[in-house]
Short mmCIF file of C-alpha atoms and ligand atoms in Angstrom, two decimals:
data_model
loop_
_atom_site.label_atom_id
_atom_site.label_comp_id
_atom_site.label_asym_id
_atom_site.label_seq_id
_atom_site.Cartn_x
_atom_site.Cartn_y
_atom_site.Cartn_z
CA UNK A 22 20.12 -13.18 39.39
CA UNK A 23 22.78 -12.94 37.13
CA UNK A 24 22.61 -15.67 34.30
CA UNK A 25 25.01 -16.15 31.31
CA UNK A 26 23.21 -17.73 28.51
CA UNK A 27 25.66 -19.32 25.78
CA UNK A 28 25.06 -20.37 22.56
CA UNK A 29 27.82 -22.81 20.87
CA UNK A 30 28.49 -23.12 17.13
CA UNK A 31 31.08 -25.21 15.65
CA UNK A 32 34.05 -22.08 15.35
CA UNK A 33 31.74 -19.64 17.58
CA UNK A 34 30.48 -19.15 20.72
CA UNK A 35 27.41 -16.46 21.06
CA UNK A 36 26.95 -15.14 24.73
CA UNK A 37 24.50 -12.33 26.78
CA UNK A 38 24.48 -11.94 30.18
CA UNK A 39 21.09 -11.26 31.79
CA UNK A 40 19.76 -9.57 34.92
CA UNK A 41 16.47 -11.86 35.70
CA UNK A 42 14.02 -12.60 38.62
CA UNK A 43 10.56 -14.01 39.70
CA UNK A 44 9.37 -9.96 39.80
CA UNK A 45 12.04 -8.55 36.51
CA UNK A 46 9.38 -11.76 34.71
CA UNK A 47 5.98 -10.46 35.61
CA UNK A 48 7.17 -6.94 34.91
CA UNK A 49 8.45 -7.80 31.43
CA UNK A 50 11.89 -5.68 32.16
CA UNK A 51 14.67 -8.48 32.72
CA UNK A 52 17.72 -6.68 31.51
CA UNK A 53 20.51 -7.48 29.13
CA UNK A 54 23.67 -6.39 30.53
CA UNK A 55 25.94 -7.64 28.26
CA UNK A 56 26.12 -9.58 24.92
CA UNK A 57 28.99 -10.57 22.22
CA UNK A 58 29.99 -13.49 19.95
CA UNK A 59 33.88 -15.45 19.60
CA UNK A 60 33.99 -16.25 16.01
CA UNK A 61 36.51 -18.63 14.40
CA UNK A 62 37.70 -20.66 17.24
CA UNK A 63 40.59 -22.87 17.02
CA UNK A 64 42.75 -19.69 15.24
CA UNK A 65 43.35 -16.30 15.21
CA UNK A 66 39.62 -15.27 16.87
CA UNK A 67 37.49 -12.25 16.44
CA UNK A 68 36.08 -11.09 19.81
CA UNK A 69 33.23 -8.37 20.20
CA UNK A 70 31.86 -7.94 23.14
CA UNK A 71 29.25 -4.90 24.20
CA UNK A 72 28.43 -3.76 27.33
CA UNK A 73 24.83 -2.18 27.44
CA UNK A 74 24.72 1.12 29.72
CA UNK A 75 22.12 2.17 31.74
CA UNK A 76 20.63 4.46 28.98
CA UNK A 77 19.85 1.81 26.41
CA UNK A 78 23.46 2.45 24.01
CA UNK A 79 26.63 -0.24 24.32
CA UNK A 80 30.04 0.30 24.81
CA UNK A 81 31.83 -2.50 22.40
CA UNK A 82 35.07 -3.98 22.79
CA UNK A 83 36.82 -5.57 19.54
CA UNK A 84 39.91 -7.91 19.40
CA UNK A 85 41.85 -11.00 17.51
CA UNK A 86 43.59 -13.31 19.78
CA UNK A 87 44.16 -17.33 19.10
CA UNK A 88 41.68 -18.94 21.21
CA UNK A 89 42.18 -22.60 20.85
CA UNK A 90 39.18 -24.41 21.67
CA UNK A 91 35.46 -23.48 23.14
CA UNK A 92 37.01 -23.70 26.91
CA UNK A 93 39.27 -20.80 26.42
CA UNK A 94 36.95 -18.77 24.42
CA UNK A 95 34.41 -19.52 27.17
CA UNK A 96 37.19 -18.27 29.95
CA UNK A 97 37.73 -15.30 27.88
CA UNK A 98 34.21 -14.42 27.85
CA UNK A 99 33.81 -14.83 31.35
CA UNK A 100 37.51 -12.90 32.23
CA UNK A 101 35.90 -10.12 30.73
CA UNK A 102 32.46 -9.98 32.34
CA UNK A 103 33.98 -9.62 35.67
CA UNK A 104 36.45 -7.57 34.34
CA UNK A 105 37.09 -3.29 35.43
CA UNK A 106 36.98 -2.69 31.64
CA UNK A 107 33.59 -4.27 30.92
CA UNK A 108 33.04 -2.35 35.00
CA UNK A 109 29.38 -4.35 34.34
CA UNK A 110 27.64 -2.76 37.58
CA UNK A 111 27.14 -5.94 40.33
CA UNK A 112 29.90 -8.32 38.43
CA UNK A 113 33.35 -8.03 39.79
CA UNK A 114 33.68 -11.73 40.23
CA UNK A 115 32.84 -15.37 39.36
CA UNK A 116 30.23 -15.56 42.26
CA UNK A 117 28.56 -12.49 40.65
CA UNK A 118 27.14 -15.08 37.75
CA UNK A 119 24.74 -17.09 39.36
CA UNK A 120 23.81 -19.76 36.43
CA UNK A 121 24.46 -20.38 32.86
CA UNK A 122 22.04 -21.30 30.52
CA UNK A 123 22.66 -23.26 27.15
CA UNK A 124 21.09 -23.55 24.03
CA UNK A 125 20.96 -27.19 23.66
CA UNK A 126 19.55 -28.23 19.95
CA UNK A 127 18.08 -31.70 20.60
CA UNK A 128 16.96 -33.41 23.52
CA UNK A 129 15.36 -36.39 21.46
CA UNK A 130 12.01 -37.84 22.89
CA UNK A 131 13.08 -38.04 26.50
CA UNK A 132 14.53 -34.27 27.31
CA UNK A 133 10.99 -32.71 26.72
CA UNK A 134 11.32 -29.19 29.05
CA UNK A 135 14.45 -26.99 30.14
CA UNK A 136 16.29 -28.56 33.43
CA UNK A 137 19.40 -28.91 35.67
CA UNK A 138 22.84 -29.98 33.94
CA UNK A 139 23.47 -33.12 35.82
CA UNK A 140 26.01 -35.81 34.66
CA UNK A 141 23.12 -37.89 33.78
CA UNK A 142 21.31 -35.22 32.17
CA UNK A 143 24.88 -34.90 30.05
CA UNK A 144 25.28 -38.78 29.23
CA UNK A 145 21.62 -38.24 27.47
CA UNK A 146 22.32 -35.17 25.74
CA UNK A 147 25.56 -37.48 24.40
CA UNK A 148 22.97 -40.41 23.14
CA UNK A 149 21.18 -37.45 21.13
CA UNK A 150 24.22 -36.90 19.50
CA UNK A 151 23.44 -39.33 17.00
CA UNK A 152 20.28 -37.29 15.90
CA UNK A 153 21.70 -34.20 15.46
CA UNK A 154 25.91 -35.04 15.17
CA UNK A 155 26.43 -31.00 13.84
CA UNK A 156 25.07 -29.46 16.75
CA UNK A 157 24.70 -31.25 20.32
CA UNK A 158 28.70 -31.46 20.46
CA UNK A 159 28.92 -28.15 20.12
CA UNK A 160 26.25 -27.65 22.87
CA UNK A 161 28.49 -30.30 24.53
CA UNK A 162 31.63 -27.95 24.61
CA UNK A 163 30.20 -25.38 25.95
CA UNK A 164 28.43 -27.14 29.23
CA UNK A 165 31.81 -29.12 29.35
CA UNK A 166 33.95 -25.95 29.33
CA UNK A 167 31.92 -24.12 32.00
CA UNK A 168 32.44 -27.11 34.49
CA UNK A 169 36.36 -26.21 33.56
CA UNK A 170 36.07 -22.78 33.67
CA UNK A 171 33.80 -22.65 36.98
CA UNK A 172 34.30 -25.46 38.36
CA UNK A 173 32.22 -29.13 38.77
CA UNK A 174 29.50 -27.40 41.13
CA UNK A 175 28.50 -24.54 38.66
CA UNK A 176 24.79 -24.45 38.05
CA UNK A 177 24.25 -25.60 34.81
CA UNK A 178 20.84 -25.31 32.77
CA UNK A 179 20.03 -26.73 29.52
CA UNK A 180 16.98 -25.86 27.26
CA UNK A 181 16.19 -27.69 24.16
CA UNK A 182 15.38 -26.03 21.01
CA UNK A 183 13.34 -29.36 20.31
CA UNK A 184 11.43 -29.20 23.48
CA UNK A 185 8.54 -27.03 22.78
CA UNK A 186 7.57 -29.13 19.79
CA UNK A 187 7.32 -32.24 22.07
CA UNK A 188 3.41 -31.54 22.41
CA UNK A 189 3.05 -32.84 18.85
CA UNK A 190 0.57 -35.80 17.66
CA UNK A 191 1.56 -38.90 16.68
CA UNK A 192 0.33 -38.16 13.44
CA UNK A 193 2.08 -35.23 13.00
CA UNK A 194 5.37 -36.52 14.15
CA UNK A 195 5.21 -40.20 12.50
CA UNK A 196 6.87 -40.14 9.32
CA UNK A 197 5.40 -43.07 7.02
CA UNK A 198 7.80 -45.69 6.99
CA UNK A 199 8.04 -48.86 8.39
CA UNK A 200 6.93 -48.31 12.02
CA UNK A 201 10.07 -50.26 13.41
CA UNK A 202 12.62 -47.26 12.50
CA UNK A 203 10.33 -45.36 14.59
CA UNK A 204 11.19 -48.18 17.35
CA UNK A 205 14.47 -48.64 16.50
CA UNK A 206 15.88 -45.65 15.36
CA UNK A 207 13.71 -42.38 17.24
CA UNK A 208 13.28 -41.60 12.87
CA UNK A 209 10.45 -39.03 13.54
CA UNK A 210 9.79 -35.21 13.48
CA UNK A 211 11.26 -33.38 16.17
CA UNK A 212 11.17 -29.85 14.79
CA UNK A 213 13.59 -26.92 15.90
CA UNK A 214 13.53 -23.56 16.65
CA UNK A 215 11.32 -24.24 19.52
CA UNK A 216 12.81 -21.87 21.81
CA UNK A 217 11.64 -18.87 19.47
CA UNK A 218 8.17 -20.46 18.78
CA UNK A 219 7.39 -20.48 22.19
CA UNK A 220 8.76 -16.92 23.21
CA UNK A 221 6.30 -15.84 20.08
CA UNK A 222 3.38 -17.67 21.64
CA UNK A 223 4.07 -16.13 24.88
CA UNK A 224 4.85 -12.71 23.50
CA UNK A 225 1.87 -12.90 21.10
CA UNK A 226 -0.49 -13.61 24.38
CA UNK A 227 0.72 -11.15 26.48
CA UNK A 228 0.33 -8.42 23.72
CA UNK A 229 -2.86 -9.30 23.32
CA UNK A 230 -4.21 -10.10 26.59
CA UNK A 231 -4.77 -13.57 25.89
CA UNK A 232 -4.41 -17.10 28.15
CA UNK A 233 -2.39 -19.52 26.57
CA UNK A 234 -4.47 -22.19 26.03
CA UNK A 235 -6.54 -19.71 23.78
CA UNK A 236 -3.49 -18.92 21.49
CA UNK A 237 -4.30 -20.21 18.17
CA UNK A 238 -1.54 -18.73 15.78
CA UNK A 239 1.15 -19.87 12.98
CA UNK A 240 4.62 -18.47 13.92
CA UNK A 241 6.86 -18.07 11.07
CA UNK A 242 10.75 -17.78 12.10
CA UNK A 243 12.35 -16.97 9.11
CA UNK A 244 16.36 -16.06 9.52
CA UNK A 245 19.54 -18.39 7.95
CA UNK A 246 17.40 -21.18 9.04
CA UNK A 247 13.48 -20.95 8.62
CA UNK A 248 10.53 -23.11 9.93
CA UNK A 249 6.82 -22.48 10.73
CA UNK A 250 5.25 -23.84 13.76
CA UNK A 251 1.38 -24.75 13.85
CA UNK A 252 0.23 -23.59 17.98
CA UNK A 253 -2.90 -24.33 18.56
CA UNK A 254 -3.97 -24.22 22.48
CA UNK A 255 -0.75 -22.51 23.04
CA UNK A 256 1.35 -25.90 22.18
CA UNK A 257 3.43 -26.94 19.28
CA UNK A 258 0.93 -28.97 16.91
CA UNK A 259 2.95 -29.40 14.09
CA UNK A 260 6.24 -27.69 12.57
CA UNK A 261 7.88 -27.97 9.05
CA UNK A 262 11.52 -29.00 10.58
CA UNK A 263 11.54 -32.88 10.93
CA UNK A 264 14.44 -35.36 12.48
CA UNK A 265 17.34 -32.83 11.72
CA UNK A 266 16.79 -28.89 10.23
CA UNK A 267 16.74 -29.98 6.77
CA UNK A 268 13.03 -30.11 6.46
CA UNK A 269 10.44 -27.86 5.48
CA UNK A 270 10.90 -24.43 4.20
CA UNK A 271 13.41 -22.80 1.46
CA UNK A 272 16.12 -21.68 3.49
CA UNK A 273 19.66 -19.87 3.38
CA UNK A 274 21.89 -22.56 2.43
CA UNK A 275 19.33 -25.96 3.34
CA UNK A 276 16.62 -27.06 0.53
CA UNK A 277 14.17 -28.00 2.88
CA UNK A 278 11.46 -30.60 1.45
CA UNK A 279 12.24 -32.43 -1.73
CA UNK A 280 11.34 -35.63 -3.48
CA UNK A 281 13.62 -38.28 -1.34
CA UNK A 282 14.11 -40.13 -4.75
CA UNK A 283 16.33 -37.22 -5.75
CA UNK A 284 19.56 -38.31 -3.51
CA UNK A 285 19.82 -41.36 -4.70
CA UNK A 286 19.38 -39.79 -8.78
CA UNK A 287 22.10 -37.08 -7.93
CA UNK A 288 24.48 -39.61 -6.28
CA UNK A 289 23.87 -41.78 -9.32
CA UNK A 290 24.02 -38.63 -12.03
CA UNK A 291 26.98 -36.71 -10.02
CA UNK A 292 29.12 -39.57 -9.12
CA UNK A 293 28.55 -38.10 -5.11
CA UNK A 294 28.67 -39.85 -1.93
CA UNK A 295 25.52 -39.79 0.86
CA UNK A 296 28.11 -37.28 2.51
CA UNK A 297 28.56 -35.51 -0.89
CA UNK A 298 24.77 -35.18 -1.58
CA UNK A 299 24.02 -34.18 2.12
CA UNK A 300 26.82 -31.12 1.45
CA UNK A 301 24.99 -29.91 -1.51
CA UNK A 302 21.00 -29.97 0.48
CA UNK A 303 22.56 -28.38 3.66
CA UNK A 304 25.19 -26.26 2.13
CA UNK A 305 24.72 -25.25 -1.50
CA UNK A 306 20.80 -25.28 -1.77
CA UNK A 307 18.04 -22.77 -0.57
CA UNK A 308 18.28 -19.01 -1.77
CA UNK A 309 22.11 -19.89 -2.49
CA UNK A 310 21.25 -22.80 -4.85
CA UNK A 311 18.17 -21.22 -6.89
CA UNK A 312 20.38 -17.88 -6.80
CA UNK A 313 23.90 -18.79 -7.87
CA UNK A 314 24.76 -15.47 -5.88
CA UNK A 315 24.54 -15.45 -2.17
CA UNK A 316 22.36 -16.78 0.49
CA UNK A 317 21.48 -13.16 2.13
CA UNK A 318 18.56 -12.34 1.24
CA UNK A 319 19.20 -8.43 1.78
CA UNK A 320 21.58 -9.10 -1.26
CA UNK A 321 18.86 -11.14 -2.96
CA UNK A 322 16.74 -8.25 -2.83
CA UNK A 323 19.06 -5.85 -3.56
CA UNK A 324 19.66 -8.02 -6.91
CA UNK A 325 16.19 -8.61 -7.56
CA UNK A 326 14.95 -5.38 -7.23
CA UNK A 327 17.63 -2.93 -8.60
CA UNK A 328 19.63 -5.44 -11.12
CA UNK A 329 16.22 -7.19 -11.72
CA UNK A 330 18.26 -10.57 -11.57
CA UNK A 331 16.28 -13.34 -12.83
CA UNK A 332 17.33 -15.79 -10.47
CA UNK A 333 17.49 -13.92 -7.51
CA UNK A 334 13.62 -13.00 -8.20
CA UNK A 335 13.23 -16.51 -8.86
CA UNK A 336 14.84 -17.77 -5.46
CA UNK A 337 12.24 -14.80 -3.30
CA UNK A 338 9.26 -16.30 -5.29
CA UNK A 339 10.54 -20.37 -4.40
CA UNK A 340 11.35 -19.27 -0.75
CA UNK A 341 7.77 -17.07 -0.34
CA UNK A 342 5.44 -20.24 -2.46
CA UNK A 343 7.01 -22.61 -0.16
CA UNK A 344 5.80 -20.43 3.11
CA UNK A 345 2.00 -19.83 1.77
CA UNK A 346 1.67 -23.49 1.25
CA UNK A 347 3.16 -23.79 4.56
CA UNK A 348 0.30 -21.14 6.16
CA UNK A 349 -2.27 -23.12 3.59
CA UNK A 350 -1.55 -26.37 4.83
CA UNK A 351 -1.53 -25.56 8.88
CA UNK A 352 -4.32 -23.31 8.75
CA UNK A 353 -6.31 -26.58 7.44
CA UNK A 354 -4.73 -28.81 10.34
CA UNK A 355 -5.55 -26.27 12.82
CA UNK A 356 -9.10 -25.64 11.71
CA UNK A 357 -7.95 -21.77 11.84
CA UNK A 358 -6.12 -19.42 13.45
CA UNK A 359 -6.21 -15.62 14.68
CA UNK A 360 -2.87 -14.52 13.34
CA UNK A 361 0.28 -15.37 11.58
CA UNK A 362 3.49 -13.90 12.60
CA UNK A 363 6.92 -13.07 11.61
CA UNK A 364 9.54 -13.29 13.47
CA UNK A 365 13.86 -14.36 12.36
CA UNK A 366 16.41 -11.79 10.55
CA UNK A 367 14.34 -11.54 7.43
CA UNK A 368 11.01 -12.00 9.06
CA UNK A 369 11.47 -9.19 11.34
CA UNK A 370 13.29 -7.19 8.73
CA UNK A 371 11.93 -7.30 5.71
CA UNK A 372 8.25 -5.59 4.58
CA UNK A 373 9.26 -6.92 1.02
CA UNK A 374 9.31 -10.70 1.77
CA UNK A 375 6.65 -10.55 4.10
CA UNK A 376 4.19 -8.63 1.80
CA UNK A 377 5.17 -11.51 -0.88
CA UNK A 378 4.04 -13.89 1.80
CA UNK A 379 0.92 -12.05 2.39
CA UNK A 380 -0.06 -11.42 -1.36
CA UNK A 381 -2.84 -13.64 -2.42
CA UNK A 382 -3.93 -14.77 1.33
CA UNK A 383 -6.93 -12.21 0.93
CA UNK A 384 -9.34 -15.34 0.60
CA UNK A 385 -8.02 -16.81 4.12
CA UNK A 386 -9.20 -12.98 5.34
CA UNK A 387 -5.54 -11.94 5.44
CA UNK A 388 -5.57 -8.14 4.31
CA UNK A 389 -1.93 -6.32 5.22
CA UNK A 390 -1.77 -2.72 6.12
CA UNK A 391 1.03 -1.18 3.79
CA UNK A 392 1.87 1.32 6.07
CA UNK A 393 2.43 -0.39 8.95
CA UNK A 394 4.36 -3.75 7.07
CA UNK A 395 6.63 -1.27 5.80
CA UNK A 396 7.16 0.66 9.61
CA UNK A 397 7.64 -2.64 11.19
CA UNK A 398 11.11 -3.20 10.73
CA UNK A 399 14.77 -3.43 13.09
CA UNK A 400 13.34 -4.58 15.77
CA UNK A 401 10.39 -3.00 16.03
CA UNK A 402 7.24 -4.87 17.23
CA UNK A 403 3.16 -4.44 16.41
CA UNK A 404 0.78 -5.73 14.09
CA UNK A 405 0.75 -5.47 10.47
CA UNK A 406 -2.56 -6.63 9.01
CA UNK A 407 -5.48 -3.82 8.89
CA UNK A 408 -7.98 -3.75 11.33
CA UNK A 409 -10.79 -5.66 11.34
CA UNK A 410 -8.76 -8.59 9.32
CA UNK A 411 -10.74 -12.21 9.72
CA UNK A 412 -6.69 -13.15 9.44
CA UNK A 413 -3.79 -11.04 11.76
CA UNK A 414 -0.41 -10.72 10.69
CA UNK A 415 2.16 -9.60 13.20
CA UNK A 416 5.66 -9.00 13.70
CA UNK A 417 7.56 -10.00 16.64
CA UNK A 418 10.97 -10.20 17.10
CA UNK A 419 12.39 -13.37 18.75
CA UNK A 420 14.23 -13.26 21.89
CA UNK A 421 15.52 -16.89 22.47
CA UNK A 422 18.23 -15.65 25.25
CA UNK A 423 15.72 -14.13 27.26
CA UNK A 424 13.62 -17.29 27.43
CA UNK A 425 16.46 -18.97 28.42
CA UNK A 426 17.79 -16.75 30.88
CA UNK A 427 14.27 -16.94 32.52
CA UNK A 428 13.99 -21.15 32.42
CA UNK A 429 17.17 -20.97 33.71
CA UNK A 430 16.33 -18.93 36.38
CA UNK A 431 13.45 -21.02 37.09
CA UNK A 432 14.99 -24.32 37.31
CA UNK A 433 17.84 -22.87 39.71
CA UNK A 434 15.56 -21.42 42.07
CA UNK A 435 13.21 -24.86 41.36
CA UNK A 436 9.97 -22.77 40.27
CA UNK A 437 7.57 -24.41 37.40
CA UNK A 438 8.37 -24.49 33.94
CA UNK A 439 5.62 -22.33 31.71
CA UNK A 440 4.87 -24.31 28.85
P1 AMP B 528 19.03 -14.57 11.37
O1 AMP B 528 19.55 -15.95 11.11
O2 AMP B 528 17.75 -14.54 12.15
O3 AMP B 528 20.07 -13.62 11.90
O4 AMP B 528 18.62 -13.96 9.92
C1 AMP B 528 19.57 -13.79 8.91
C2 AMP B 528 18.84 -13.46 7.60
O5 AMP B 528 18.08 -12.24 7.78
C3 AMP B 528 19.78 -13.20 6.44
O6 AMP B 528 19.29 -13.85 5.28
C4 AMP B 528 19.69 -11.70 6.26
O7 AMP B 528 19.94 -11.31 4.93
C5 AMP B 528 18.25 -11.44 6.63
N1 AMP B 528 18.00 -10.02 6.87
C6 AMP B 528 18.48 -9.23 7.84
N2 AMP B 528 18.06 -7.95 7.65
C7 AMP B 528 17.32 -7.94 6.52
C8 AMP B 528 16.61 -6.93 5.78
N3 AMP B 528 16.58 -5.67 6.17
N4 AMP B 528 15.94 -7.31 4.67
C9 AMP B 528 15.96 -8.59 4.25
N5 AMP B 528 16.60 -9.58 4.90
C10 AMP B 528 17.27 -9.26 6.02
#
C-alpha cells in the first residue's frame, strides 16, 4: 500500500511517500519511495523533491514556482508523484496512493491513538485548536486540501504527536493550580513529540529483543525542538513538554522551564505585551537567547570550540545541565531504567553534546564508550555506552513518517493499533 504521509508547517509542507504492508512491518523493510519539502508557501516557493532508486541513492528535482496556499502545494506534490519524471515504479495515477497520513500535533484528552479522518474526527481536531492555535491549523490545511485535491472520499488518517503521552498519571499531568482550570480549561501536560518517543520505544525493543511492557528507558529527542520522555512499561510516564512545546528543556529558539513570575516582570520591565513576551520565550530564547549568535547548534559548536566563544560555550553547558537534571529527575520517578537514548538532529548527530550529557552520570552507572559515541553519527544506529554499563546509552534515529505510514496503514485496512 502506497501511503503519503504529510507534514504541514505554517509556509511548508514536508511529504514521503511510503511502500507499507502487514508483512513490509514484521520484516522491518517498508520502503521510502519518495520524500521532499514546499517551503515558503503563499510566494515564490522552493520545491525539492527526491525520488529514492532501487539502489538506496535519490534522484532530486529542484524548482521556485508561486504556490499560493497549502492546497496547491499539496496538488503539486501529488502532480509530481504520479508524474513520468518522478517515473516512481507502481504510481502513474491518483488511485496508485492508497491513504495519506498526517502529522496532527494535538488531539487534546479525547484523540488518544491514530484513526480515520472523519468530519467528526475534523470538528474535534478544530476544538483543539485552542490548545495549540500555531500548529493544528496547519495540520488542518493539509487534511482540508487533500479532500480538494482527491476528492471527499480519500482515506484520510490522522496521528497525534500528543497521543503516545496520553498513558500519563494524573500526577504527572496535573499542573498545581486551582483544579477547576483543569475542568474548565483542559490546562494540563500533554507533552509532544510522541510520535518519535514511541518509534524509539519500539525500535529500542526490537533491537534488543525485548516485549514492550519490559521497556524501561528515557528517550531524549533533541532537534529545533527538544523533550525527554520517561517510558516505563513501554508507555509514556511522564515528558518535559507540558500544555503547548514551551516546556521543559533548553531548546533552539523556546526557553523551556522558567520561573512563571518572570512574564509578568519582563512585561512590566520591557513595556511588552502577553503576545510580546510569548515572542521572546518561543522565538528569541533557547541556544539563540543565551548565544546572541544562532540557534544551530552545529554553529554553536563550531563557535565554541574553534572561536572559544564564551556564550556559545555557555548556551551547550545551559542546554546539556538542563537535560541531566532532566535524566536525574525521571530516573527517580521511574525507580530506574536500562538505557537512555538519543535520538533528534543534534541527538543523533552530535558525539560532542551527547558526551556533555553523559559526563558526570558515572554514579547513575552511565559509562560512554568514546569510540563508539564518536562513530555513531548521520544516521547511524547502535549503542554507545561500554559494555557491561549498570546505565545504556544509545542512539537511534527517529523515523516519525514511518510510524505514520504504518498506523495509517493499519487504520485503513482496520488492524489494531500497537501502543
Ligand atoms: P531537527 O529539528 O531534528 O532537524 O534538528 C535540528 C538541529 O540538529 C539543529 O540545531 C542542528 O544544528 C542540529 N544538528 C544537525 N547536525 C548536527 C551535527 N552534526 N552536530 C550538531 N548539531 C547538529
Amino acid at each position: 500500500m502506497n501511503i503519503l504521509v504529510l507534514n504541514c508547517g505554517s509556509s511548508s509542507v514536508k511529504f514521503q511517500l511510503i511502500n507499507t504492508d502487514q508483512h513490509l512491518i514484521e520484516l522491518n523493510t517498508d520502503k521510502r519511495l519518495a520524500y521532499g519539502v514546499i517551503e515558503r508557501i503563499g510566494g515564490p516557493a522552493l520545491v525539492n523533491f527526491s525520488v529514492v532508486n532501487a539502489d538506496g541513492s535519490s534522484r532530486s528535482h529542484r524548482e521556485a514556482i508561486p504556490l499560493r496556499d497549502h492546497s496547491a502545494a499539496i496538488e503539486k506534490i501529488v502532480q509530481w508523484i504520479i508524474s513520468q519524471e518522478a517515473n516512481i515504479p507502481g504510481i502513474s495515477s491518483y488511485a496508485d496512493i492508497a491513504a495519506v497520513g498526517h502529522r496532527v500535533v494535538h488531539g487534546g484528552e479525547e484523540l488518544t491513538s491514530s484513526m480515520m479522518i472523519t468530519d467528526s474526527v475534523i470538528k474535534q481536531i478544530e476544538d483543539c485548536i485552542d490548545l495549540a492555535p500555531l500548529h493544528n491549523p496547519q495540520n488542518l490545511k493539509g487534511i482540508y486540501a487533500i479532500k480538494k485535491v482527491f476528492g471527499g472520499t480519500a482515506k484520510q488518517v490522522a496521528v497525534f504527536d500528543t497521543a503516545f503521552h496520553h498513558t500519563l498519571p494524573d500526577y504527572a499531568y496535573l499542573y498545581a493550580i486551582p483544579y477547576q482550570f483543569y475542568r474548565r480549561h483542559k490546562i494540563r501536560r500533554y507533552g509532544f513529540h510522541g510520535v518519535s518517543h514511541r518509534y524509539v520505544q519500539y525500535r529500542y525493543r526490537t533491537l534488543v529483543g525485548l516485549e514492550r511492557e519490559s521497556v524501561n528507558v528515557i528517550s531524549i529527542h533533541l532537534g529545533n525542538g527538544c523533550s525527554v520522555c520517561a517510558i516505563k512499561g513501554g508507555r509514556s510516564m511522564d515528558t518535559s513538554m507540558g500544555m503547548t512545546p514551551l516546556e521543559g528543556l533548553v531548546m533552539g529558539t523556546r526557553s523551556g522551564d522558567i520561573d512563571p513570575a518572570i512574564i509578568e516582570h519582563l512585561s512590566h520591565k520591557e513595556g511588552y505585551s502577553q503576545a510580546e513576551v510569548q515572542s521572546v520565550l518561543n522565538k528569541q530564547s533557547g541556544l539563540l537567547g543565551i548565544s546572541g549568535l544562532t540557534n544551530d547548534m552545529r554553529e554553536l559548536i563550531a563557535e565554541a570550540v574553534e572561536n572559544d566563544d564564551r556564550r556559545a560555550k555557555l548556551a551547550i553547558e545551559v542546554f546539556a545541565y538542563r537535560i541531566k537534571k532532566y535524566i536525574g529527575s525521571y530516573l527517580a520517578a521511574m525507580n530506574g531504567a536500562s538505557a537512555i537514548i538519543f535520538t533528534g538532529g543534534i541527538g543523533e548527530n552530535s558525539d560532542y553534546v551527547r558526551g556533555k550529557i553523559a559526563n558526570g552520570l558515572e554514579w547513575l552507572g552511565l559509562h560512554v564508550d568514546f569510540d563508539r559515541n564518536a562513530a555513531t553519527i548521520r544516521g547511524k544506529e547502535g549503542k554507545i555506552s561500554q559494555d557491561g554499563s549498570r546505565l545504556d546509552s544509545w542512539v537511534i534515529p527517529t523515523n516519525e513518517e514511518l510510524m505514520i505510514a504504518r498506523d495509517t496503514f493499519r487504520c485503513v485496512m482496520g488492524l489494531e493499533l500497537p501502543r
